[in-house]
Amino acid sequence: MQSIYLAGGCFWCTEAIFKMVIGVEKVVPGYIGGITKNPTYQEICKGHTGHAEAILCSYDEKKIILEDILDIFFSTHDPTQLNRQGNDIGTQYRSAIFCINNKQKSIVNSFIDGINHLHDNKIVTEVEINNNFFVAENYHFDYFNRNSENAYCQVVINPKLLKFKNKYKNKII
């Protein structure tokens, strides 16, 4: 089992997508990349902790490779937007990948180099090694499935899920 931390805007979106991917065994929402120990959602939302909303994505390498995880990640958010995704604005919504080791970081950087030309603007996704992950409060777990009628879920998450389902039919549980 391998793990990587993915920050692609609101973690409710990222969690909903990766929970559907074949080979992804565990998805945990949380906070990473900041200075505050044990931050809360309220602190994160103020944008002063330095953390990004992210997921811990644990996957079985026999079922899915890191490059497929990265392909899905970069296809389901805009990695060219600095410190925002759509109307979610602030460093807590930045595009970032937090790797567990140098080998993983090298794979991620090579992947980005290979897809940068596909975008009109330069990819601004941060890539660093960091395992200092803080698990989010329980009410963030499985947020989309428990709150699918919520306006944010309908307007922001549902369109991303539809795009994901259309593009990755063979990778969905």
Coordinates of C-alpha atoms in Angstrom, one line a residue:
M1 CA 0.0 0.0 0.0
Q2 CA 1.3 3.5 -0.9
S3 CA 0.0 6.9 0.1
I4 CA 0.1 10.4 -1.2
Y5 CA -1.5 13.7 0.0
L6 CA -3.5 15.6 -2.6
A7 CA -4.8 19.1 -2.3
G8 CA -6.9 20.2 -5.2
G9 CA -9.2 22.9 -3.7
C10 CA -12.0 21.9 -1.3
F11 CA -11.3 18.4 0.1
W12 CA -15.0 17.5 -0.2
C13 CA -14.5 17.4 -4.0
T14 CA -11.2 15.5 -3.9
E15 CA -12.5 13.0 -1.4
A16 CA -15.7 12.3 -3.5
I17 CA -13.7 11.6 -6.6
F18 CA -11.0 9.4 -5.1
K19 CA -13.5 7.3 -3.1
M20 CA -14.8 6.1 -6.5
V21 CA -11.4 5.0 -7.9
I22 CA -10.5 1.4 -8.3
G23 CA -7.4 0.6 -6.3
V24 CA -7.8 3.5 -3.9
E25 CA -8.2 1.8 -0.5
K26 CA -8.5 4.7 1.8
V27 CA -9.4 8.4 1.5
V28 CA -9.1 10.6 4.6
P29 CA -9.8 14.4 4.5
G30 CA -7.5 16.6 6.5
Y31 CA -5.0 19.5 6.6
I32 CA -1.4 19.6 5.6
G33 CA 1.4 22.1 4.8
G34 CA 0.9 24.6 7.5
I35 CA 2.3 25.8 10.8
T36 CA -0.5 25.3 13.3
K37 CA -0.5 22.0 15.2
N38 CA -3.9 20.3 15.2
P39 CA -5.7 23.0 13.2
T40 CA -9.5 23.1 13.1
Y41 CA -11.7 23.7 10.0
Q42 CA -12.6 27.1 11.4
E43 CA -8.9 28.0 11.6
I44 CA -8.2 26.7 8.2
C45 CA -11.1 28.7 6.7
K46 CA -9.6 31.9 7.9
G47 CA -6.5 31.2 5.9
H48 CA -3.9 32.0 8.6
T49 CA -2.6 28.5 9.4
G50 CA -0.8 27.9 6.1
H51 CA -2.5 24.5 5.7
A52 CA -4.2 23.2 2.6
E53 CA -7.4 21.2 2.6
A54 CA -6.2 17.8 1.3
I55 CA -6.8 14.1 1.3
L56 CA -4.7 11.2 2.3
C57 CA -5.0 8.9 -0.6
S58 CA -3.8 5.3 0.1
Y59 CA -3.8 3.0 -2.9
D60 CA -2.9 -0.5 -3.9
E61 CA -0.1 -0.4 -6.5
K62 CA -1.2 -3.7 -7.9
K63 CA -4.5 -2.1 -8.9
I64 CA -3.5 1.5 -9.8
I65 CA -0.2 3.2 -10.4
L66 CA 0.8 6.7 -9.1
E67 CA 0.7 8.1 -12.6
D68 CA -3.0 7.2 -12.9
I69 CA -3.7 8.8 -9.5
L70 CA -1.9 12.0 -10.8
D71 CA -3.8 11.9 -14.1
I72 CA -7.1 11.9 -12.2
F73 CA -6.0 14.5 -9.8
F74 CA -4.9 17.0 -12.5
S75 CA -8.0 16.3 -14.6
T76 CA -10.4 17.1 -11.8
H77 CA -9.2 20.5 -10.7
D78 CA -7.4 23.5 -12.3
P79 CA -3.8 23.2 -11.4
T80 CA -3.0 26.6 -13.0
Q81 CA -5.0 28.6 -10.5
L82 CA -2.9 30.0 -7.7
N83 CA -4.4 29.7 -4.2
R84 CA -8.0 29.0 -5.4
Q85 CA -10.3 26.7 -7.2
G86 CA -13.2 28.6 -8.7
N87 CA -15.0 30.6 -6.0
D88 CA -13.0 28.9 -3.2
I89 CA -10.2 31.4 -2.7
G90 CA -7.3 31.3 -0.3
T91 CA -4.1 29.3 0.3
Q92 CA -6.2 26.6 2.0
Y93 CA -7.6 25.8 -1.5
R94 CA -4.2 25.7 -3.3
S95 CA -3.2 23.0 -5.7
A96 CA -0.5 20.9 -4.0
I97 CA 0.9 17.4 -3.7
F98 CA 2.6 16.3 -0.5
C99 CA 4.8 13.3 -1.2
I100 CA 6.1 10.7 1.3
N101 CA 9.6 10.5 -0.2
N102 CA 12.0 11.8 -2.9
K103 CA 11.2 9.0 -5.3
Q104 CA 7.5 9.9 -5.2
K105 CA 8.4 13.6 -5.6
S106 CA 10.5 12.9 -8.6
I107 CA 7.6 11.0 -10.3
V108 CA 5.2 13.8 -9.5
N109 CA 7.6 16.5 -10.9
S110 CA 8.2 14.4 -14.1
F111 CA 4.5 14.0 -14.5
I112 CA 3.9 17.7 -14.2
D113 CA 6.7 18.4 -16.7
G114 CA 5.0 16.1 -19.1
I115 CA 1.5 17.7 -18.9
N116 CA 2.4 21.4 -18.5
H117 CA 2.2 22.0 -22.3
L118 CA -1.5 20.8 -22.2
H119 CA -2.5 23.9 -20.3
D120 CA -2.9 27.5 -21.4
N121 CA -1.2 28.7 -18.2
K122 CA 1.7 27.2 -16.2
I123 CA 0.8 24.6 -13.6
V124 CA 1.3 26.1 -10.2
T125 CA 0.8 22.9 -8.1
E126 CA 3.2 22.9 -5.2
V127 CA 5.2 19.6 -4.8
E128 CA 7.0 18.9 -1.5
I129 CA 7.7 16.1 0.9
N130 CA 5.5 16.4 4.0
N131 CA 3.9 13.8 6.2
N132 CA 2.6 16.3 8.8
F133 CA -1.1 15.6 8.1
F134 CA -3.9 16.4 10.5
V135 CA -7.2 14.4 10.1
A136 CA -10.2 16.6 9.6
E137 CA -13.2 16.6 11.9
N138 CA -15.6 13.7 11.5
Y139 CA -18.3 15.7 9.7
H140 CA -16.0 16.1 6.7
F141 CA -15.8 12.4 6.0
D142 CA -17.9 11.2 3.1
Y143 CA -19.3 14.7 2.9
F144 CA -20.7 14.6 -0.6
N145 CA -22.6 11.3 -0.1
R146 CA -24.1 12.5 3.2
N147 CA -24.9 16.0 1.8
S148 CA -25.5 15.5 -1.9
E149 CA -28.6 17.9 -1.9
N150 CA -26.5 20.7 -0.4
A151 CA -26.2 23.6 -2.8
Y152 CA -22.3 23.5 -2.8
C153 CA -22.4 19.8 -3.6
Q154 CA -24.8 20.3 -6.4
V155 CA -23.0 23.3 -8.0
V156 CA -19.4 22.5 -7.4
I157 CA -18.9 18.8 -6.6
N158 CA -21.5 17.2 -8.8
P159 CA -20.2 18.7 -12.1
K160 CA -16.6 17.5 -11.2
L161 CA -18.0 14.0 -10.5
L162 CA -19.8 13.9 -13.8
K163 CA -16.7 14.9 -15.6
F164 CA -14.7 12.3 -13.8
K165 CA -17.2 9.6 -14.4
N166 CA -17.3 10.4 -18.2
K167 CA -13.5 10.4 -18.6
Y168 CA -12.6 7.5 -16.3
K169 CA -15.4 5.0 -16.8
N170 CA -12.9 2.1 -16.6
K171 CA -11.4 3.3 -13.3
I172 CA -14.6 3.6 -11.2
I173 CA -15.6 1.2 -8.6

